[in-house]
Short mmCIF file of C-alpha atoms in Angstrom, two decimals:
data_model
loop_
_atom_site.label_atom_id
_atom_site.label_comp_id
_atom_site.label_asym_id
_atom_site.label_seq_id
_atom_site.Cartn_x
_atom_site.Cartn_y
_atom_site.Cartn_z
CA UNK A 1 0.00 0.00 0.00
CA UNK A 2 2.27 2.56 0.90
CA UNK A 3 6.13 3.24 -0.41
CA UNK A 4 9.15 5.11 0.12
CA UNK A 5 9.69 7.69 -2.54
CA UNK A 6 13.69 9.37 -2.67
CA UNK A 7 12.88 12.67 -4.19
CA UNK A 8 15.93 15.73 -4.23
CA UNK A 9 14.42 19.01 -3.75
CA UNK A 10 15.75 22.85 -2.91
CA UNK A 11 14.20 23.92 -0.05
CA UNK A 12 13.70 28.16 1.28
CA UNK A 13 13.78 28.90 4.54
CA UNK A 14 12.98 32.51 5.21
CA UNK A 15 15.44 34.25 7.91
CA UNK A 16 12.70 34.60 10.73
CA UNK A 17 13.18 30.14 11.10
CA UNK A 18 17.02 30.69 11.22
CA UNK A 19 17.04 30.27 15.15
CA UNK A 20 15.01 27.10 14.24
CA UNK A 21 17.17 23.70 13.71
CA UNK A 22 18.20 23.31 10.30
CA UNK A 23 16.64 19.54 9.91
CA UNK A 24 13.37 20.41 11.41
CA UNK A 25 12.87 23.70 9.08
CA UNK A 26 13.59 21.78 6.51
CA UNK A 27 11.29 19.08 7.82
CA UNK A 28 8.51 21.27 8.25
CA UNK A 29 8.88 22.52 4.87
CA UNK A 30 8.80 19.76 3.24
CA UNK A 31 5.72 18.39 5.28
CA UNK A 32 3.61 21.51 4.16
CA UNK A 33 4.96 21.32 0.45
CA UNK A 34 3.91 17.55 -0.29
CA UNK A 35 1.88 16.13 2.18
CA UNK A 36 -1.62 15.15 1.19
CA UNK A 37 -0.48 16.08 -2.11
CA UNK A 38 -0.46 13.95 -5.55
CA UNK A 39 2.51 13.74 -7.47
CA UNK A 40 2.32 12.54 -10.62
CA UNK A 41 3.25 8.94 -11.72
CA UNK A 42 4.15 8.60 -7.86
CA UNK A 43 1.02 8.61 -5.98
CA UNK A 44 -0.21 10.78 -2.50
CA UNK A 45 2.36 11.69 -0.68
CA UNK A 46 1.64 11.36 3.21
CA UNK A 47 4.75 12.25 5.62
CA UNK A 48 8.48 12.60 5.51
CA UNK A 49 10.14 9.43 6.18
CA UNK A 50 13.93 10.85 6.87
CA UNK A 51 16.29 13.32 5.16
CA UNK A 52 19.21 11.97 3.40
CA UNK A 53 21.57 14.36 2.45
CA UNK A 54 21.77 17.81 3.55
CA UNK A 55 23.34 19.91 0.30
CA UNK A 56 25.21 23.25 1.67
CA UNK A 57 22.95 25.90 2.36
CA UNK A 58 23.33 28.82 -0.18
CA UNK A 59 21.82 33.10 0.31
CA UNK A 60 21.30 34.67 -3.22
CA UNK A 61 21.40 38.13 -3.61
CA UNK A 62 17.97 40.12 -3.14
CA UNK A 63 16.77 36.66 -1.00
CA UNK A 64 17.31 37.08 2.28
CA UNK A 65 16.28 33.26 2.73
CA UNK A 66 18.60 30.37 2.55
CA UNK A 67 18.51 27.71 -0.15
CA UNK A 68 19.24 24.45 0.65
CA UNK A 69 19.16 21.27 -1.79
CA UNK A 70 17.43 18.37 0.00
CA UNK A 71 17.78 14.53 -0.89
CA UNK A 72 14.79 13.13 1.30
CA UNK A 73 12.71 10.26 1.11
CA UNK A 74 8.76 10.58 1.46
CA UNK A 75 6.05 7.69 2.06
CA UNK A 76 3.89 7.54 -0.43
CA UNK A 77 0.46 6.05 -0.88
CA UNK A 78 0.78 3.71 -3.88
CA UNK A 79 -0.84 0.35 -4.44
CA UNK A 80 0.83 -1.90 -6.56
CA UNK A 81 -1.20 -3.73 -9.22
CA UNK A 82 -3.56 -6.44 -8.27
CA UNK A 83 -2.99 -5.35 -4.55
CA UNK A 84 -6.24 -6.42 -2.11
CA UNK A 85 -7.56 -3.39 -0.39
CA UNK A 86 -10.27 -2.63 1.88
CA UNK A 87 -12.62 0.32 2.04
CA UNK A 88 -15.74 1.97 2.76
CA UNK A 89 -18.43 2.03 -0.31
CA UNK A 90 -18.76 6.19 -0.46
CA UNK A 91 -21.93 6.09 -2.71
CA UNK A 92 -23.18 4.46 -6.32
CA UNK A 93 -23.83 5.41 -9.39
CA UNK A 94 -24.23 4.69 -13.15
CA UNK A 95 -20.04 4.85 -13.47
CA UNK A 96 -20.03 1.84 -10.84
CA UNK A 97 -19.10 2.13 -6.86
CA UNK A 98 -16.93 4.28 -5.55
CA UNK A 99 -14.94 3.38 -2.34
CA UNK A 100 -13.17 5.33 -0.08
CA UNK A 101 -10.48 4.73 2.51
CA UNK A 102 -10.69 8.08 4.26
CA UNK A 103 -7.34 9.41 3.23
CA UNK A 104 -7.78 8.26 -0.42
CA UNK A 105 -10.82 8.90 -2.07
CA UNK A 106 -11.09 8.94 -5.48
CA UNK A 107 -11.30 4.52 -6.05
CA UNK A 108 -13.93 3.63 -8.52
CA UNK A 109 -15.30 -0.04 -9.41
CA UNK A 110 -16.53 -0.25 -12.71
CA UNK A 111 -20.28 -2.14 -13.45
CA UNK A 112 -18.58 -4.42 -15.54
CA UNK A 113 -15.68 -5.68 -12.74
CA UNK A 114 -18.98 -5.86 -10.06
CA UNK A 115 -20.05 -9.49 -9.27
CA UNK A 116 -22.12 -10.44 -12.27
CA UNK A 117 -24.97 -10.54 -12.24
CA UNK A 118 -25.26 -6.85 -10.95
CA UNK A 119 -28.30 -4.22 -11.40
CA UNK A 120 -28.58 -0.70 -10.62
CA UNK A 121 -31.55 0.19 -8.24
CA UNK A 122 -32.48 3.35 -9.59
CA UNK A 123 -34.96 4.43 -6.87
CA UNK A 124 -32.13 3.79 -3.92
CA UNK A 125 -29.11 4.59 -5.95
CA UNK A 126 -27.80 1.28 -5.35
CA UNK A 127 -25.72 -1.88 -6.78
CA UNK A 128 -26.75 -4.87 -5.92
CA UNK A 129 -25.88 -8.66 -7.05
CA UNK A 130 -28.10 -10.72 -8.20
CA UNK A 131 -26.77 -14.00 -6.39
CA UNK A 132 -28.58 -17.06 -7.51
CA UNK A 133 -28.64 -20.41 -5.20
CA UNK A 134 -30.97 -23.22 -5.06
CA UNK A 135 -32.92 -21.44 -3.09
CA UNK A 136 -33.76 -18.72 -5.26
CA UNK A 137 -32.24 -15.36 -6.22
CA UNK A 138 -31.01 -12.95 -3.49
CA UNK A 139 -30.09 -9.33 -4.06
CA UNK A 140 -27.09 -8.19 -1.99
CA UNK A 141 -26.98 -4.61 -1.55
CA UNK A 142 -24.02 -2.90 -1.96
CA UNK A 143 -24.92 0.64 0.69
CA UNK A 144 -23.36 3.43 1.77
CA UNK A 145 -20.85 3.11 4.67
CA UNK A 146 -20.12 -0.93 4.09
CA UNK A 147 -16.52 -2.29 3.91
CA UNK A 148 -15.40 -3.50 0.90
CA UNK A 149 -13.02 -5.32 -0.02
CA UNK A 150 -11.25 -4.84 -3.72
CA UNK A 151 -8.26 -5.88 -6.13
CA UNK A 152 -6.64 -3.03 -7.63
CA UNK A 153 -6.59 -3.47 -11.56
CA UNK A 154 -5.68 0.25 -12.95
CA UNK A 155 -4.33 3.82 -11.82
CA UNK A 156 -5.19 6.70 -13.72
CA UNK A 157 -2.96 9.74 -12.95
CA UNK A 158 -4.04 12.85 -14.59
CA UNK A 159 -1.54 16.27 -15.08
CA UNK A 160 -3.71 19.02 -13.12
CA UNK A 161 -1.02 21.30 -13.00
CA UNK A 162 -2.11 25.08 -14.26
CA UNK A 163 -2.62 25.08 -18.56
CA UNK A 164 -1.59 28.57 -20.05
CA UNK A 165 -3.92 30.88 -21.33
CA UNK A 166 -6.46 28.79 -23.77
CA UNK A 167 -4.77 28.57 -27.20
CA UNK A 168 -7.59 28.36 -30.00
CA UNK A 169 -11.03 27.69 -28.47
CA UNK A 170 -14.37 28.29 -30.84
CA UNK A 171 -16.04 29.96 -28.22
CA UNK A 172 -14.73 33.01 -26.70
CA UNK A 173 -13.73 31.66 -22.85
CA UNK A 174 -14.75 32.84 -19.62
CA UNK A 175 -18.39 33.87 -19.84
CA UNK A 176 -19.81 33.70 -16.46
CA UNK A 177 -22.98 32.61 -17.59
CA UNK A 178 -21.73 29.84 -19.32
CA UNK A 179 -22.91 26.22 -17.68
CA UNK A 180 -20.61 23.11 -16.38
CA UNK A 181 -20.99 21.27 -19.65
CA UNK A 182 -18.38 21.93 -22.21
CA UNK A 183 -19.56 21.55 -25.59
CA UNK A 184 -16.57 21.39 -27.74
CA UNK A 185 -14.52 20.49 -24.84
CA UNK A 186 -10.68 21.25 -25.39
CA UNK A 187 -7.88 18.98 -23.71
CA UNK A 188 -8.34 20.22 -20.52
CA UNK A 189 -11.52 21.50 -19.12
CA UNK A 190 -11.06 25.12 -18.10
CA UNK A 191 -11.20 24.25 -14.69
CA UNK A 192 -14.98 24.07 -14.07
CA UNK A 193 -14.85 20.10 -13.38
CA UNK A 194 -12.01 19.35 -10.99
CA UNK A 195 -10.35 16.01 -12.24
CA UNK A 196 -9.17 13.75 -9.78
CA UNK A 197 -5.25 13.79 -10.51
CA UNK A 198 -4.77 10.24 -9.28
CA UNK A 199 -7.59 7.65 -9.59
CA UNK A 200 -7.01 3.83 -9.07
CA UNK A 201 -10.10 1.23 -10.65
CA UNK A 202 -10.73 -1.51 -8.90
CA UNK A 203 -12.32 -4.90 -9.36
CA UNK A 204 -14.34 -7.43 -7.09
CA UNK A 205 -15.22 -10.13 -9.69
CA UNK A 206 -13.45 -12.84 -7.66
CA UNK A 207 -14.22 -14.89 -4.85
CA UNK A 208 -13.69 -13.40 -1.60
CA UNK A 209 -14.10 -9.88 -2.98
CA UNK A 210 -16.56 -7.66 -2.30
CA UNK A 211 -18.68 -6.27 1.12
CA UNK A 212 -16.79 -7.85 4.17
CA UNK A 213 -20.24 -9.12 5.41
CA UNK A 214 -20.83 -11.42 2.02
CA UNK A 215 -18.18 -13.62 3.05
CA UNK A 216 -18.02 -13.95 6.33
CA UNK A 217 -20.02 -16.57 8.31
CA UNK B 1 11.87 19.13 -7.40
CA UNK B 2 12.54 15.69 -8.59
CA UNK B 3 12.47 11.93 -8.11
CA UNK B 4 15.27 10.02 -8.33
CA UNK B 5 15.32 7.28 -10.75
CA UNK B 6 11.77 7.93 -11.66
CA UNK B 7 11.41 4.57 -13.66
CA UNK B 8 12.09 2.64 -10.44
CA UNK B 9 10.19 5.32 -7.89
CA UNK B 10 10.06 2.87 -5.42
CA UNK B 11 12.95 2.84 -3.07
CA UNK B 12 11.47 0.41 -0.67
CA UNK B 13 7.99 -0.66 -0.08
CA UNK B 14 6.60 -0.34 3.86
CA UNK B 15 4.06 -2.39 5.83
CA UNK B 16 1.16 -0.62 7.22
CA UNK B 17 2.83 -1.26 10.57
CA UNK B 18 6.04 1.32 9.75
CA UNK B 19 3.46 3.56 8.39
CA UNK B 20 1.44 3.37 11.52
CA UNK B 21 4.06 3.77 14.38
CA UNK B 22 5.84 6.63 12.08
CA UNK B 23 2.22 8.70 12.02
CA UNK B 24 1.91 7.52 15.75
CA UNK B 25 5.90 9.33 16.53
CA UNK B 26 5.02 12.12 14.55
CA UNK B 27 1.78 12.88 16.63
CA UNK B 28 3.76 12.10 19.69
CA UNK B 29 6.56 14.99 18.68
CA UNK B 30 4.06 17.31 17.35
CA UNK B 31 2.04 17.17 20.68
CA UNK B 32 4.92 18.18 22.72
CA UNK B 33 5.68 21.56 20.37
CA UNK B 34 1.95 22.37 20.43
CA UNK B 35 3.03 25.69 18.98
CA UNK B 36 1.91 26.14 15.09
CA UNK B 37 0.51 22.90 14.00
CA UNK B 38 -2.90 24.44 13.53
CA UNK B 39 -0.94 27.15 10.82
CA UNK B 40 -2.46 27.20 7.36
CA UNK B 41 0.69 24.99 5.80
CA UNK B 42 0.04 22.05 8.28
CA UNK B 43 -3.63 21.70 7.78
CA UNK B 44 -2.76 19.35 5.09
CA UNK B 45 -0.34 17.54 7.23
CA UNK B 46 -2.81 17.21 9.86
CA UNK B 47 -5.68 15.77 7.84
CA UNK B 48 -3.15 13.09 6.34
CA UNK B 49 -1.91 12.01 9.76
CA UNK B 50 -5.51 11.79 10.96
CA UNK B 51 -6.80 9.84 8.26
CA UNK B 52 -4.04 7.52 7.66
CA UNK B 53 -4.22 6.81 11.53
CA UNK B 54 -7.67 6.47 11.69
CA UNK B 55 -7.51 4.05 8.39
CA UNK B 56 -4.39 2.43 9.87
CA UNK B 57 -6.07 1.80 13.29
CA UNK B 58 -8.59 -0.19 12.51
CA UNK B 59 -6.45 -3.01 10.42
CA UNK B 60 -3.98 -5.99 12.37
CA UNK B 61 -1.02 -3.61 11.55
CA UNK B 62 -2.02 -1.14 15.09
CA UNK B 63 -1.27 -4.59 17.30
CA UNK B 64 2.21 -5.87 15.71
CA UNK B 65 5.53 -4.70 17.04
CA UNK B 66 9.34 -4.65 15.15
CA UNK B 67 9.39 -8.19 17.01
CA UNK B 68 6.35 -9.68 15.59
CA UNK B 69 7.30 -8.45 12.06
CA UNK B 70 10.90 -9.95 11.92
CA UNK B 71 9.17 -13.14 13.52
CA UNK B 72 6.63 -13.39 11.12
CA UNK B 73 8.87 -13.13 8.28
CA UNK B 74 11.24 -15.43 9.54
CA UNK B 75 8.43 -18.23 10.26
CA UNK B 76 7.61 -17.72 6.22
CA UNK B 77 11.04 -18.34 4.89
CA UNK B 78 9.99 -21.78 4.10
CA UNK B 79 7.01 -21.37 1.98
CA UNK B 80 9.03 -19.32 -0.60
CA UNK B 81 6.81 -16.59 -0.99
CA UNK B 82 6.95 -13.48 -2.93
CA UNK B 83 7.91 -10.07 -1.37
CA UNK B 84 4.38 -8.49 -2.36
CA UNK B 85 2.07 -11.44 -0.82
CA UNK B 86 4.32 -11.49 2.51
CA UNK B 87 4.00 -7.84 2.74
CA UNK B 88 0.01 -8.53 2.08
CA UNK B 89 -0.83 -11.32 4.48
CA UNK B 90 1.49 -8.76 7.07
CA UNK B 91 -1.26 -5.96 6.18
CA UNK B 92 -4.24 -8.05 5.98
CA UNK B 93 -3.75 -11.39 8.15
CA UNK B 94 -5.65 -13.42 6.46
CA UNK B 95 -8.13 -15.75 8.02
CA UNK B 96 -10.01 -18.06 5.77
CA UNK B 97 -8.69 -20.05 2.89
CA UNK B 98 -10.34 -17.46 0.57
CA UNK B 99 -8.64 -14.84 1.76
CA UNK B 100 -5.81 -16.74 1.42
CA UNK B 101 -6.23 -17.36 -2.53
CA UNK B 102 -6.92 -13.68 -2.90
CA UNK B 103 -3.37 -13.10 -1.59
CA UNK B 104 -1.41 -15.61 -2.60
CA UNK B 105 -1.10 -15.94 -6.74
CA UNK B 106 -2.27 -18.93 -8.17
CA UNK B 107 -2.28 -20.44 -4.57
CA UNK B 108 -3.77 -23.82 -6.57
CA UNK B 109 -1.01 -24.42 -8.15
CA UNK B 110 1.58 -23.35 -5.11
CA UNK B 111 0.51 -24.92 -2.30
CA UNK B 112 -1.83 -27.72 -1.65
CA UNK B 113 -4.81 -27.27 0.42
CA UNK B 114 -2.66 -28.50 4.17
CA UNK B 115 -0.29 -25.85 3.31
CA UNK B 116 -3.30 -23.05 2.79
CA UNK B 117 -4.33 -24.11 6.13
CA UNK B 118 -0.88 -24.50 7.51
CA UNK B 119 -0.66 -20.64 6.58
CA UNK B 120 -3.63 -19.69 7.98
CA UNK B 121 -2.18 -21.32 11.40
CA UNK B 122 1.22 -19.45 11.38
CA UNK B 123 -0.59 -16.31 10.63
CA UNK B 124 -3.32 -16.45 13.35
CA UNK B 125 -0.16 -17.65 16.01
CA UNK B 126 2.48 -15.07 15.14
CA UNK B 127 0.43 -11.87 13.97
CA UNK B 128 -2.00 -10.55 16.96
CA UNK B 129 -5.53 -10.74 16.45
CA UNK B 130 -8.27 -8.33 17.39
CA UNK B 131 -9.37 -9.67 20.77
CA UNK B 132 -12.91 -8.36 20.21
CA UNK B 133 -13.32 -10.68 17.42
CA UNK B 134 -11.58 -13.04 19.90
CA UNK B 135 -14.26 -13.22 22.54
CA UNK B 136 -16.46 -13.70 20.12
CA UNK B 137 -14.83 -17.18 19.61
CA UNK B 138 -13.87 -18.99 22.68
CA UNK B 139 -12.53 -21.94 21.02
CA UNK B 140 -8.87 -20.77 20.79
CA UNK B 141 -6.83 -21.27 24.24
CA UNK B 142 -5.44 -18.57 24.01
CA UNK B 143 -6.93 -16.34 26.98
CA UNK B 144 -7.65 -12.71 27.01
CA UNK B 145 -6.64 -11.45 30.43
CA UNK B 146 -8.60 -9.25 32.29
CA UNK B 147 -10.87 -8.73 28.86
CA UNK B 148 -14.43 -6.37 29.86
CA UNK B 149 -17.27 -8.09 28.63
CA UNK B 150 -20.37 -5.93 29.02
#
């Protein structure tokens, strides 16, 4: 689930956090830079694991702050692929179920990797599976709140880093009337719909996957 | 800012018990300088720690120890493993033979089904169970002392 991540970075610290030891400044800096913070094609970052390598510390003119180059190494959240994980079921929808494990949200689980047979219960905003024994059918509802358990299948990482000014767009941009749809939608949305920079899919077509409560007796 | 060697990002992967007790230090230090943690620039920190801990808490990782981890992986040495599904049935202890298949690739093929269960032995001695889940079975002699029952 979670990994260590050696990353080099130069860090400021302004003069008023000179009286402050050099390895905690630096600490805290880092901390407040990356934590709870995607990077991309490495996953959330959660905490500083240790520093390194302490580069000398530099002043350039018309700074008054040092600069220091960093080598550190960060924990990062980042399930490998085909990893089991558990979580709680966040809500449903026509995309499929998405899960949450509190500091990670964005995990979806496609209809099509859902136990088969599945349905979507319109009125209650539900999946459910259709599980057939001799007995007869019974429909297992997937709700709000229930642990789930999941194998990891994909990871979607997504650049949300600021776009320049829009190059050649039909319509002239930022008309505050204008709705959430896009109509000729350009590479990146122009930051009405907030993309997710760092989505994994999930899948719980297998036995022992799915709610906690389904297979436990 | 960069990563070093970004096609092999990961320098080392961690259990969910190094994760825990490293959140649980952290806390511990940032109690005892109560000064700025409630600053703008550690609100993210904060929500992290407190999610990841409260995440963390409720899986097998918050009752192992350094002790119980080298023990653990020394008692699967024999079974020739990978890395990944030691690191899983660590994270997850594993208690049925389902489980067990969801963990262990092509577990079929691997082991045969006295292994499976001889697995799910070692796990449930070495790795601490939750003892509520404990009471609930009294079948195992192992004995909770001085365990509340309302």
């Amino acid at each position: 689930m979670f990994v260590l991540v050696e990353m080099v970075d130069t860090v400021r610290i302004p003069p008023w956090s000179f009286q402050r030891q050099l390895n905690d400044a630096i600490a805290e800096e880092l901390n407040k830079k990356l934590a709870n913070k995607v990077v991309y094609k490495v996953g959330l970052c959660i905490c500083l694991y240790d520093i390194t390598k302490l580069d000398d510390s530099y002043i350039f003119p018309g700074d008054g702050a040092s600069h220091t180059k960093v080598h550190f190494r960060y924990v990062v959240f980042h399930p490998f692929l085909d990893e089991i994980l558990i979580g709680k079921i966040k809500y449903c929808s026509q995309e499929g179920v998405h899960v949450t494990m509190g500091f990670f949200d964005d995990i979806l689980i496609p209809p099509e990797s859902l136990q088969q047979p599945a349905k979507f219960d319109e009125a209650e905003q539900v999946w459910l599976w259709e599980y057939e024994t001799d007995e007869g059918a019974h429909d297992l509802y997937m709700d709000q709140g229930e642990e789930i358990r999941f194998r990891v299948t994909d990871e979607v990482f997504v650049d949300t880093s600021p776009t320049g000014p829009a190059t050649a767009t039909p319509d002239t941009p930022g008309q505050p009337g204008q709705p959430g749809q896009s109509t000729a939608p350009p590479a990146e949305d122009a930051g009405e719909k907030k993309e997710a920079p760092y989505t994994l899919i999930g899948t719980i077509c297998e036995p022992g996957l799915g709610l906690l409560s389904w297979w436990n007796n | 800012m960069e990563i070093l060697n970004p096609k092999n990002a990961n320098a080392a992967m961690l259990s969910n018990y190094e994760v825990f007790k490293l959140l649980t230090d952290l806390k511990e230090q940032r109690k005892d300088s109560g000064k700025n943690k409630h600053s703008v620039g550690q609100q993210n920190l904060n929500t992290i720690m407190y999610e990841t801990l409260k995440y963390l808490s409720k899986t097998p990782c918050s009752r192992q120890s350094p002790e119980i981890v080298k023990e653990f992986l020394t008692t699967m040495m024999p079974h020739k493993l990978t890395k990944a599904e030691k690191l899983q049935l660590l994270n997850h202890r594993p208690q049925t033979a389902v489980e067990m298949q969801l963990l262990v690739e092509e577990s079929e093929e691997r082991l045969s089904e006295e292994q499976i269960e001889e697995l799910i032995q070692t796990v449930a001695d070495v790795l601490p169970g939750d003892p509520e889940q404990e009471n609930a079975a009294p079948a195992d002699a192992e004995m909770d002392e001085g365990s509340e029952q309302s």
